[in-house]
Amino acid sequence: MLELFRANQLNIMLFMGGICGIIAFFSLVSEVMSRRRKAYVVYLSMSGMLLLLADWLAYTYRGNQSESAYWIVRICNFFVYFFTLSIVHAFNLYVANMLKTEGGLVKVPIELKFVEVFITIGEIMIIISQFTGLYYTIDEFNQYQRAPYFILSFTFPILSLFIQMIVIIKYYKHLGERVRLSLLLFPIVPIVAAIAQIFLNGLALINIACTLMIVVVYTFSLIELNERAKNASSLEIEYLKKERESMQTLFEQTARALVSAVDAKDKNTRGHSSRVAEYARKIAEISGKSAKECDEVYYAALLHDVGKIGISDEIIFKNSKLTDDEYEEIQQHVLIGHEILSRITDFPYLSIGARYHHERYDGKGYPDRLRGDDIPEIARIIAVADAYDVMTSRRKYKDIVPQEKVREEIIKGTGTQFDPKFAKIMLYLIDMDENYQMKERAEIKELSGKDELNPVEYRSEISDGILITRKTTRIHMNCSPDGNDEGLPSMPALLLFDSLDGHIYTNEKKIKAFHYHEYGDIWFDGNTRCNRARDMKAEIRNFDKEKLDQENKENQRTEYLIEAVKFKDHALVRIVCRYRTVEVIVALPDASGYLYLAITGEHCHITDVSIDQSEEEIDSNYIPRIAEWISYIDMPEGDIPNMQIDDYHSVITEGHPVTDGMTMTFHTMTLPTARRVWHCPHIILFSSDDKKVDGENYREFSLIRFDGEHWESNGSSENKMVTNILDDFDSWDEWKALNKKGYDCVVNFKRTGNKITLTTENGGIAIRNVTNIPDNPGEIYVALTGDQVALTNIRYQ
């Protein structure tokens, strides 16, 4: 190895010298270093470059007896000694600068001042040696020869480096991690090389070591400076982010202040703007808007009624019906709001929401009587949310409207008052809110805002229900024993249930009122208890008893991942921790009910609960079936297959052409979970290229429900529906009971061109709906569907 180094040391010298020259150049043009530090780095790297150049020339021309070689050998050997001390001197200046600028020292350590003295003495001794041969001589063959006092030449640089090393160690923690390491290596490596060179004549170990350390110091210093620049940039970005957050907070506070001013003016509508904003945001989210767009919808809805500040108190507080003049004045609130908010030029959507939220989709709204898509989309969303909250809130002149009636009013307003797209989303939210909580808030927190539970006895503390659907719900949580001294078992558990509002009840009246029933319990060790579920099968995988015993012994916290998903009448719950995986398949009583999962346990501390949901739905093969499908349609079929419709329009027949004098017959029976009047058969009149509802070029002309309500089209047709309550109609409860029992239905159609008349009579409700389609849509089809109903023996005559 030494011989290889000896053979190639001249090339190494040239290479390292070139590197030092490059460092000097880049340091000179660098903008990240201070002027003083730049000067020291240039001084250091140039000294290294000149040292190696001198050493290279001295080695190259030794033994050459020409006159030029005579002078080159003598001059270059002098510079080798001189620039060695120059490197030590430059490094001394560099360390002093680093300690002051990076280490925070006010004064340069006195030890470094002693180094300056030693270097000065060392340079004087080099000059003396040129005349006395104290360190070295050049013989008659122009060869370098060590003198008896050669060892003395190492005294001054090594002593200086040693002192520098002590100083660096002393102030080590004052410097950056990378810089202090390179500074510490700088004196150590040359000292070791110097000691080696005493015994290895003919090798330029100390010179190459010094220049190598110059490269290391520069590299580490540059990395440190770049990181500081990056951190400074990050700090600046963080500052701008905080400033933006501060501005956002200020904007939110200003918006809330304006809303509070409106609420203060009319206490009867307090909270209206906030609820409308929540509903509007939810509509925007479901319609696929981005997070930014949802925020814009939210704040526009929050401030939609700010113009009421400018309406007189007499009109605001009037209990009786408004006169025409007063009604005209109350309509001015949209213009006043627009005027107020239009001054906020950075957020133009605010004034748009304020001005246009009372426009109607059919063009009969105010102030500009805009129609259809001419109404800004943000205002069309607010219009639905605003109308919904008016119906579901108490006013001085009315009580809260029943949810069934609210739904019907939204349906009636679809295509006339409301944009059909956003009205349908509102209907979806209503259908998903069977416990009628949206009269208070837009959504329910799964754990009521809590992220920890401390059940002592089993079920002494239980979370609210988490709705399980076809999209996999993932629950992350940590659990640790509660530290009881009695050695009682500690175990988290899950409770599977259904209720109208996702809450657990023990009171008999509330159990009945909220249709509460439990499917079963799942403990995290794989034990289960089946209640109203048809069956529960658990399987334990990847069990590691050693890890379990270790956790129990050390009383450690366990991290769990719970995955739960439901498809029709089956559910899969998977509980994963580092020593066990538990999989439980649950066969539910039916496919129509909801499944909620609640977290509980005994003698445990449950923390850090977080919930998320996948974007994709599972398919029918994801959960292995452990119980037979509960079918309510195992009976003779008619012209088309029987249908079990577990959810709203979850199954729809293919379209059948409507002809004059056509009759549709079928048997209907609502499912055991049905409890609403709209849980009944529905008929859709439509056109499409593929005979399918929502198919290619789909146009819906009418949706007729057997409870006597209808959903008008989005402007594609005109519908006139007459519903008569006959003498044999007793009550809606009796009508729902009849649907549970089941009955045969007959629907008659008459068609004259594009005018279709539908008539049917069921359970004391006679329906006659006339649909006029102004243009020629081609073939008109009828499809049969419903909500939580079994339809069998379907025939067309």
Tab-separated table of N, CA and C in Angstrom, residues 223-348:
chain	number	residue	atom	x	y	z
A	223	ILE	N	-22.092	22.424	3.388
A	223	ILE	CA	-23.332	21.705	3.725
A	223	ILE	C	-24.067	22.415	4.854
A	224	GLU	N	-23.291	22.824	5.858
A	224	GLU	CA	-23.891	23.516	7.003
A	224	GLU	C	-24.541	24.834	6.568
A	225	LEU	N	-23.840	25.574	5.706
A	225	LEU	CA	-24.389	26.849	5.228
A	225	LEU	C	-25.647	26.625	4.398
A	226	ASN	N	-25.624	25.596	3.566
A	226	ASN	CA	-26.804	25.303	2.751
A	226	ASN	C	-27.989	24.910	3.615
A	227	GLU	N	-27.714	24.122	4.669
A	227	GLU	CA	-28.787	23.737	5.568
A	227	GLU	C	-29.346	24.943	6.298
A	228	ARG	N	-28.456	25.848	6.677
A	228	ARG	CA	-28.933	27.062	7.349
A	228	ARG	C	-29.769	27.910	6.402
A	229	ALA	N	-29.316	27.970	5.139
A	229	ALA	CA	-30.092	28.723	4.156
A	229	ALA	C	-31.462	28.075	3.952
A	230	LYS	N	-31.432	26.729	3.917
A	230	LYS	CA	-32.683	26.001	3.759
A	230	LYS	C	-33.594	26.223	4.964
A	231	ASN	N	-33.006	26.162	6.164
A	231	ASN	CA	-33.794	26.406	7.375
A	231	ASN	C	-34.338	27.818	7.400
A	232	ALA	N	-33.498	28.751	6.943
A	232	ALA	CA	-33.962	30.141	6.899
A	232	ALA	C	-35.124	30.270	5.932
A	233	SER	N	-35.005	29.556	4.791
A	233	SER	CA	-36.103	29.569	3.831
A	233	SER	C	-37.346	28.923	4.424
A	234	SER	N	-37.129	27.817	5.151
A	234	SER	CA	-38.259	27.144	5.799
A	234	SER	C	-38.901	28.051	6.832
A	235	LEU	N	-38.057	28.766	7.584
A	235	LEU	CA	-38.593	29.702	8.573
A	235	LEU	C	-39.403	30.801	7.903
A	236	GLU	N	-38.882	31.249	6.753
A	236	GLU	CA	-39.603	32.292	6.027
A	236	GLU	C	-40.940	31.758	5.518
A	237	ILE	N	-40.898	30.503	4.991
A	237	ILE	CA	-42.135	29.882	4.525
A	237	ILE	C	-43.099	29.691	5.689
A	238	GLU	N	-42.551	29.244	6.834
A	238	GLU	CA	-43.386	29.049	8.018
A	238	GLU	C	-43.979	30.368	8.480
A	239	TYR	N	-43.156	31.412	8.397
A	239	TYR	CA	-43.651	32.737	8.771
A	239	TYR	C	-44.793	33.167	7.857
A	240	LEU	N	-44.590	32.959	6.537
A	240	LEU	CA	-45.639	33.327	5.591
A	240	LEU	C	-46.886	32.482	5.805
A	241	LYS	N	-46.665	31.188	6.130
A	241	LYS	CA	-47.801	30.311	6.398
A	241	LYS	C	-48.572	30.780	7.625
A	242	LYS	N	-47.820	31.124	8.679
A	242	LYS	CA	-48.486	31.611	9.886
A	242	LYS	C	-49.201	32.926	9.626
A	243	GLU	N	-48.555	33.764	8.786
A	243	GLU	CA	-49.185	35.044	8.458
A	243	GLU	C	-50.479	34.797	7.676
A	244	ARG	N	-50.422	33.822	6.740
A	244	ARG	CA	-51.628	33.491	5.994
A	244	ARG	C	-52.695	32.913	6.920
A	245	GLU	N	-52.263	32.043	7.853
A	245	GLU	CA	-53.213	31.497	8.813
A	245	GLU	C	-53.798	32.595	9.685
A	246	SER	N	-52.936	33.550	10.036
A	246	SER	CA	-53.412	34.682	10.835
A	246	SER	C	-54.442	35.492	10.065
A	247	MET	N	-54.158	35.693	8.769
A	247	MET	CA	-55.119	36.421	7.936
A	247	MET	C	-56.415	35.637	7.792
A	248	GLN	N	-56.276	34.292	7.659
A	248	GLN	CA	-57.464	33.459	7.563
A	248	GLN	C	-58.269	33.532	8.859
A	249	THR	N	-57.550	33.498	9.989
A	249	THR	CA	-58.227	33.608	11.280
A	249	THR	C	-58.949	34.945	11.395
A	250	LEU	N	-58.258	36.010	10.961
A	250	LEU	CA	-58.869	37.341	10.997
A	250	LEU	C	-60.109	37.380	10.120
A	251	PHE	N	-60.001	36.741	8.918
A	251	PHE	CA	-61.154	36.688	8.020
A	251	PHE	C	-62.307	35.927	8.673
A	252	GLU	N	-61.982	34.782	9.278
A	252	GLU	CA	-63.027	33.989	9.935
A	252	GLU	C	-63.662	34.769	11.082
A	253	GLN	N	-62.832	35.438	11.869
A	253	GLN	CA	-63.360	36.218	12.989
A	253	GLN	C	-64.251	37.356	12.496
A	254	THR	N	-63.829	37.990	11.389
A	254	THR	CA	-64.640	39.069	10.817
A	254	THR	C	-65.968	38.524	10.314
A	255	ALA	N	-65.893	37.364	9.633
A	255	ALA	CA	-67.120	36.740	9.135
A	255	ALA	C	-68.041	36.384	10.296
A	256	ARG	N	-67.459	35.803	11.353
A	256	ARG	CA	-68.272	35.446	12.525
A	256	ARG	C	-68.870	36.683	13.182
A	257	ALA	N	-68.105	37.756	13.194
A	257	ALA	CA	-68.602	38.999	13.786
A	257	ALA	C	-69.815	39.506	13.010
A	258	LEU	N	-69.744	39.447	11.677
A	258	LEU	CA	-70.881	39.873	10.862
A	258	LEU	C	-72.091	38.970	11.094
A	259	VAL	N	-71.822	37.655	11.183
A	259	VAL	CA	-72.916	36.717	11.444
A	259	VAL	C	-73.531	36.991	12.813
A	260	SER	N	-72.685	37.270	13.793
A	260	SER	CA	-73.179	37.578	15.137
A	260	SER	C	-74.047	38.830	15.125
A	261	ALA	N	-73.662	39.795	14.282
A	261	ALA	CA	-74.457	41.016	14.172
A	261	ALA	C	-75.843	40.706	13.616
A	262	VAL	N	-75.898	39.793	12.608
A	262	VAL	CA	-77.183	39.396	12.053
A	262	VAL	C	-77.995	38.634	13.101
A	263	ASP	N	-77.336	37.704	13.822
A	263	ASP	CA	-78.028	36.929	14.862
A	263	ASP	C	-78.556	37.832	15.972
A	264	ALA	N	-77.755	38.848	16.321
A	264	ALA	CA	-78.170	39.766	17.380
A	264	ALA	C	-79.392	40.573	16.965
A	265	LYS	N	-79.504	40.830	15.666
A	265	LYS	CA	-80.642	41.608	15.177
A	265	LYS	C	-81.933	40.806	15.260
A	266	ASP	N	-81.846	39.491	14.976
A	266	ASP	CA	-83.026	38.635	15.024
A	266	ASP	C	-82.675	37.347	15.758
A	267	LYS	N	-83.010	37.298	17.053
A	267	LYS	CA	-82.659	36.139	17.872
A	267	LYS	C	-83.412	34.888	17.439
A	268	ASN	N	-84.540	35.078	16.727
A	268	ASN	CA	-85.306	33.924	16.279
A	268	ASN	C	-84.573	33.111	15.213
A	269	THR	N	-83.637	33.743	14.519
A	269	THR	CA	-82.893	33.028	13.472
A	269	THR	C	-81.450	32.776	13.895
A	270	ARG	N	-81.160	32.870	15.177
A	270	ARG	CA	-79.791	32.655	15.645
A	270	ARG	C	-79.298	31.257	15.255
A	271	GLY	N	-78.123	31.219	14.717
A	271	GLY	CA	-77.540	29.950	14.291
A	271	GLY	C	-77.907	29.568	12.869
A	272	HIS	N	-78.843	30.303	12.256
A	272	HIS	CA	-79.284	29.969	10.893
A	272	HIS	C	-78.121	30.003	9.900
A	273	SER	N	-77.350	31.065	9.931
A	273	SER	CA	-76.262	31.209	8.955
A	273	SER	C	-75.218	30.115	9.119
A	274	SER	N	-74.898	29.780	10.369
A	274	SER	CA	-73.896	28.736	10.613
A	274	SER	C	-74.386	27.378	10.128
A	275	ARG	N	-75.672	27.090	10.369
A	275	ARG	CA	-76.203	25.801	9.907
A	275	ARG	C	-76.260	25.746	8.381
A	276	VAL	N	-76.692	26.838	7.762
A	276	VAL	CA	-76.731	26.874	6.300
A	276	VAL	C	-75.328	26.660	5.733
A	277	ALA	N	-74.330	27.271	6.368
A	277	ALA	CA	-72.945	27.108	5.911
A	277	ALA	C	-72.506	25.651	6.005
A	278	GLU	N	-72.874	24.978	7.100
A	278	GLU	CA	-72.507	23.565	7.256
A	278	GLU	C	-73.197	22.700	6.213
A	279	TYR	N	-74.508	22.935	6.011
A	279	TYR	CA	-75.228	22.144	5.015
A	279	TYR	C	-74.664	22.389	3.614
A	280	ALA	N	-74.380	23.654	3.311
A	280	ALA	CA	-73.861	24.002	1.985
A	280	ALA	C	-72.503	23.356	1.747
A	281	ARG	N	-71.648	23.372	2.771
A	281	ARG	CA	-70.345	22.719	2.628
A	281	ARG	C	-70.516	21.223	2.339
A	282	LYS	N	-71.438	20.580	3.053
A	282	LYS	CA	-71.661	19.153	2.856
A	282	LYS	C	-72.155	18.871	1.438
A	283	ILE	N	-73.038	19.700	0.925
A	283	ILE	CA	-73.521	19.538	-0.451
A	283	ILE	C	-72.359	19.681	-1.427
A	284	ALA	N	-71.522	20.695	-1.189
A	284	ALA	CA	-70.369	20.922	-2.071
A	284	ALA	C	-69.408	19.743	-2.040
A	285	GLU	N	-69.176	19.185	-0.862
A	285	GLU	CA	-68.262	18.040	-0.737
A	285	GLU	C	-68.783	16.839	-1.518
A	286	ILE	N	-70.065	16.538	-1.349
A	286	ILE	CA	-70.629	15.366	-2.017
A	286	ILE	C	-70.663	15.566	-3.528
A	287	SER	N	-70.816	16.816	-3.968
A	287	SER	CA	-70.861	17.088	-5.405
A	287	SER	C	-69.480	17.038	-6.044
A	288	GLY	N	-68.427	16.832	-5.220
A	288	GLY	CA	-67.087	16.655	-5.770
A	288	GLY	C	-66.243	17.903	-5.827
A	289	LYS	N	-66.633	18.936	-5.100
A	289	LYS	CA	-65.846	20.161	-5.095
A	289	LYS	C	-64.524	19.951	-4.355
A	290	SER	N	-63.528	20.755	-4.731
A	290	SER	CA	-62.239	20.712	-4.043
A	290	SER	C	-62.369	21.318	-2.652
A	291	ALA	N	-61.354	21.130	-1.832
A	291	ALA	CA	-61.370	21.679	-0.468
A	291	ALA	C	-61.488	23.201	-0.509
A	292	LYS	N	-60.786	23.829	-1.440
A	292	LYS	CA	-60.839	25.284	-1.575
A	292	LYS	C	-62.241	25.742	-1.971
A	293	GLU	N	-62.839	25.038	-2.925
A	293	GLU	CA	-64.188	25.390	-3.355
A	293	GLU	C	-65.195	25.176	-2.233
A	294	CYS	N	-65.011	24.123	-1.455
A	294	CYS	CA	-65.917	23.872	-0.323
A	294	CYS	C	-65.815	24.988	0.715
A	295	ASP	N	-64.592	25.472	0.942
A	295	ASP	CA	-64.416	26.590	1.870
A	295	ASP	C	-65.116	27.836	1.345
A	296	GLU	N	-65.013	28.070	0.053
A	296	GLU	CA	-65.673	29.242	-0.529
A	296	GLU	C	-67.183	29.139	-0.375
A	297	VAL	N	-67.723	27.960	-0.630
A	297	VAL	CA	-69.167	27.749	-0.442
A	297	VAL	C	-69.543	27.994	1.013
A	298	TYR	N	-68.723	27.494	1.914
A	298	TYR	CA	-69.016	27.624	3.345
A	298	TYR	C	-69.106	29.101	3.761
A	299	TYR	N	-68.094	29.877	3.389
A	299	TYR	CA	-68.072	31.273	3.844
A	299	TYR	C	-69.104	32.123	3.112
A	300	ALA	N	-69.365	31.811	1.853
A	300	ALA	CA	-70.426	32.525	1.152
A	300	ALA	C	-71.772	32.254	1.813
A	301	ALA	N	-71.996	30.993	2.206
A	301	ALA	CA	-73.242	30.644	2.892
A	301	ALA	C	-73.301	31.257	4.283
A	302	LEU	N	-72.166	31.316	4.942
A	302	LEU	CA	-72.124	31.889	6.284
A	302	LEU	C	-72.563	33.349	6.269
A	303	LEU	N	-72.260	34.070	5.190
A	303	LEU	CA	-72.549	35.506	5.115
A	303	LEU	C	-73.703	35.821	4.165
A	304	HIS	N	-74.479	34.812	3.779
A	304	HIS	CA	-75.505	35.043	2.758
A	304	HIS	C	-76.585	36.018	3.213
A	305	ASP	N	-76.853	36.088	4.503
A	305	ASP	CA	-77.915	36.958	5.022
A	305	ASP	C	-77.397	38.222	5.688
A	306	VAL	N	-76.137	38.585	5.431
A	306	VAL	CA	-75.566	39.737	6.122
A	306	VAL	C	-76.312	41.023	5.777
A	307	GLY	N	-76.998	41.066	4.645
A	307	GLY	CA	-77.743	42.259	4.251
A	307	GLY	C	-78.919	42.566	5.146
A	308	LYS	N	-79.349	41.595	5.959
A	308	LYS	CA	-80.466	41.855	6.871
A	308	LYS	C	-80.119	42.893	7.927
A	309	ILE	N	-78.818	43.185	8.062
A	309	ILE	CA	-78.408	44.255	8.970
A	309	ILE	C	-79.070	45.571	8.570
A	310	GLY	N	-79.283	45.750	7.270
A	310	GLY	CA	-79.848	47.006	6.772
A	310	GLY	C	-81.357	47.037	6.694
A	311	ILE	N	-82.030	45.979	7.140
A	311	ILE	CA	-83.501	45.941	7.118
A	311	ILE	C	-84.032	46.442	8.458
A	312	SER	N	-85.105	47.188	8.416
A	312	SER	CA	-85.654	47.802	9.637
A	312	SER	C	-86.111	46.738	10.617
A	313	ASP	N	-86.009	47.073	11.911
A	313	ASP	CA	-86.407	46.136	12.965
A	313	ASP	C	-87.891	45.818	12.905
A	314	GLU	N	-88.696	46.776	12.473
A	314	GLU	CA	-90.149	46.557	12.426
A	314	GLU	C	-90.500	45.378	11.529
A	315	ILE	N	-89.789	45.295	10.425
A	315	ILE	CA	-90.063	44.183	9.492
A	315	ILE	C	-89.449	42.893	10.013
A	316	ILE	N	-88.234	42.980	10.538
A	316	ILE	CA	-87.563	41.775	11.048
A	316	ILE	C	-88.379	41.131	12.157
A	317	PHE	N	-88.925	41.943	13.066
A	317	PHE	CA	-89.621	41.412	14.245
A	317	PHE	C	-91.134	41.282	14.052
A	318	LYS	N	-91.633	41.583	12.865
A	318	LYS	CA	-93.077	41.519	12.650
A	318	LYS	C	-93.572	40.080	12.712
A	319	ASN	N	-94.638	39.854	13.485
A	319	ASN	CA	-95.171	38.505	13.673
A	319	ASN	C	-96.224	38.144	12.632
A	320	SER	N	-96.893	39.153	12.082
A	320	SER	CA	-97.954	38.889	11.115
A	320	SER	C	-97.394	38.862	9.699
A	321	LYS	N	-98.260	38.592	8.746
A	321	LYS	CA	-97.849	38.505	7.348
A	321	LYS	C	-97.378	39.859	6.848
A	322	LEU	N	-96.337	39.854	6.058
A	322	LEU	CA	-95.786	41.094	5.524
A	322	LEU	C	-96.680	41.639	4.416
A	323	THR	N	-96.772	42.955	4.343
A	323	THR	CA	-97.469	43.593	3.228
A	323	THR	C	-96.580	43.524	1.987
A	324	ASP	N	-97.160	43.880	0.845
A	324	ASP	CA	-96.378	43.860	-0.395
A	324	ASP	C	-95.181	44.792	-0.301
A	325	ASP	N	-95.373	45.968	0.278
A	325	ASP	CA	-94.266	46.918	0.411
A	325	ASP	C	-93.195	46.382	1.348
A	326	GLU	N	-93.650	45.770	2.432
A	326	GLU	CA	-92.691	45.211	3.391
A	326	GLU	C	-91.929	44.031	2.776
A	327	TYR	N	-92.629	43.243	1.978
A	327	TYR	CA	-91.963	42.114	1.327
A	327	TYR	C	-90.904	42.604	0.345
A	328	GLU	N	-91.228	43.707	-0.354
A	328	GLU	CA	-90.247	44.294	-1.261
A	328	GLU	C	-89.025	44.792	-0.490
A	329	GLU	N	-89.262	45.331	0.694
A	329	GLU	CA	-88.130	45.824	1.483
A	329	GLU	C	-87.274	44.668	1.996
A	330	ILE	N	-87.899	43.589	2.441
A	330	ILE	CA	-87.111	42.459	2.944
A	330	ILE	C	-86.280	41.850	1.825
A	331	GLN	N	-86.787	41.944	0.581
A	331	GLN	CA	-86.020	41.433	-0.555
A	331	GLN	C	-84.749	42.241	-0.803
A	332	GLN	N	-84.724	43.458	-0.273
A	332	GLN	CA	-83.547	44.305	-0.493
A	332	GLN	C	-82.324	43.799	0.265
A	333	HIS	N	-82.517	42.838	1.166
A	333	HIS	CA	-81.362	42.372	1.954
A	333	HIS	C	-80.306	41.714	1.068
A	334	VAL	N	-80.726	41.144	-0.076
A	334	VAL	CA	-79.730	40.526	-0.956
A	334	VAL	C	-78.855	41.590	-1.626
A	335	LEU	N	-79.462	42.743	-1.946
A	335	LEU	CA	-78.691	43.828	-2.565
A	335	LEU	C	-77.802	44.521	-1.541
A	336	ILE	N	-78.334	44.675	-0.328
A	336	ILE	CA	-77.527	45.286	0.743
A	336	ILE	C	-76.337	44.393	1.065
A	337	GLY	N	-76.596	43.096	1.165
A	337	GLY	CA	-75.504	42.159	1.423
A	337	GLY	C	-74.466	42.183	0.322
A	338	HIS	N	-74.933	42.241	-0.927
A	338	HIS	CA	-74.005	42.315	-2.058
A	338	HIS	C	-73.149	43.571	-1.973
A	339	GLU	N	-73.780	44.694	-1.601
A	339	GLU	CA	-73.044	45.955	-1.492
A	339	GLU	C	-71.991	45.883	-0.390
A	340	ILE	N	-72.349	45.300	0.736
A	340	ILE	CA	-71.407	45.201	1.863
A	340	ILE	C	-70.217	44.307	1.486
A	341	LEU	N	-70.513	43.138	0.934
A	341	LEU	CA	-69.467	42.137	0.696
A	341	LEU	C	-68.670	42.395	-0.576
A	342	SER	N	-69.214	43.177	-1.507
A	342	SER	CA	-68.471	43.455	-2.743
A	342	SER	C	-67.230	44.289	-2.473
A	343	ARG	N	-67.178	44.916	-1.298
A	343	ARG	CA	-65.978	45.685	-0.934
A	343	ARG	C	-64.820	44.759	-0.554
A	344	ILE	N	-65.116	43.497	-0.285
A	344	ILE	CA	-64.058	42.518	0.006
A	344	ILE	C	-63.636	41.936	-1.342
A	345	THR	N	-62.781	42.654	-2.033
A	345	THR	CA	-62.457	42.320	-3.418
A	345	THR	C	-61.670	41.022	-3.566
A	346	ASP	N	-60.952	40.606	-2.511
A	346	ASP	CA	-60.172	39.364	-2.599
A	346	ASP	C	-61.053	38.117	-2.564
A	347	PHE	N	-62.303	38.272	-2.128
A	347	PHE	CA	-63.217	37.133	-2.007
A	347	PHE	C	-64.536	37.463	-2.706
A	348	PRO	N	-64.543	37.530	-4.044
A	348	PRO	CA	-65.748	37.942	-4.771
A	348	PRO	C	-66.926	36.991	-4.595
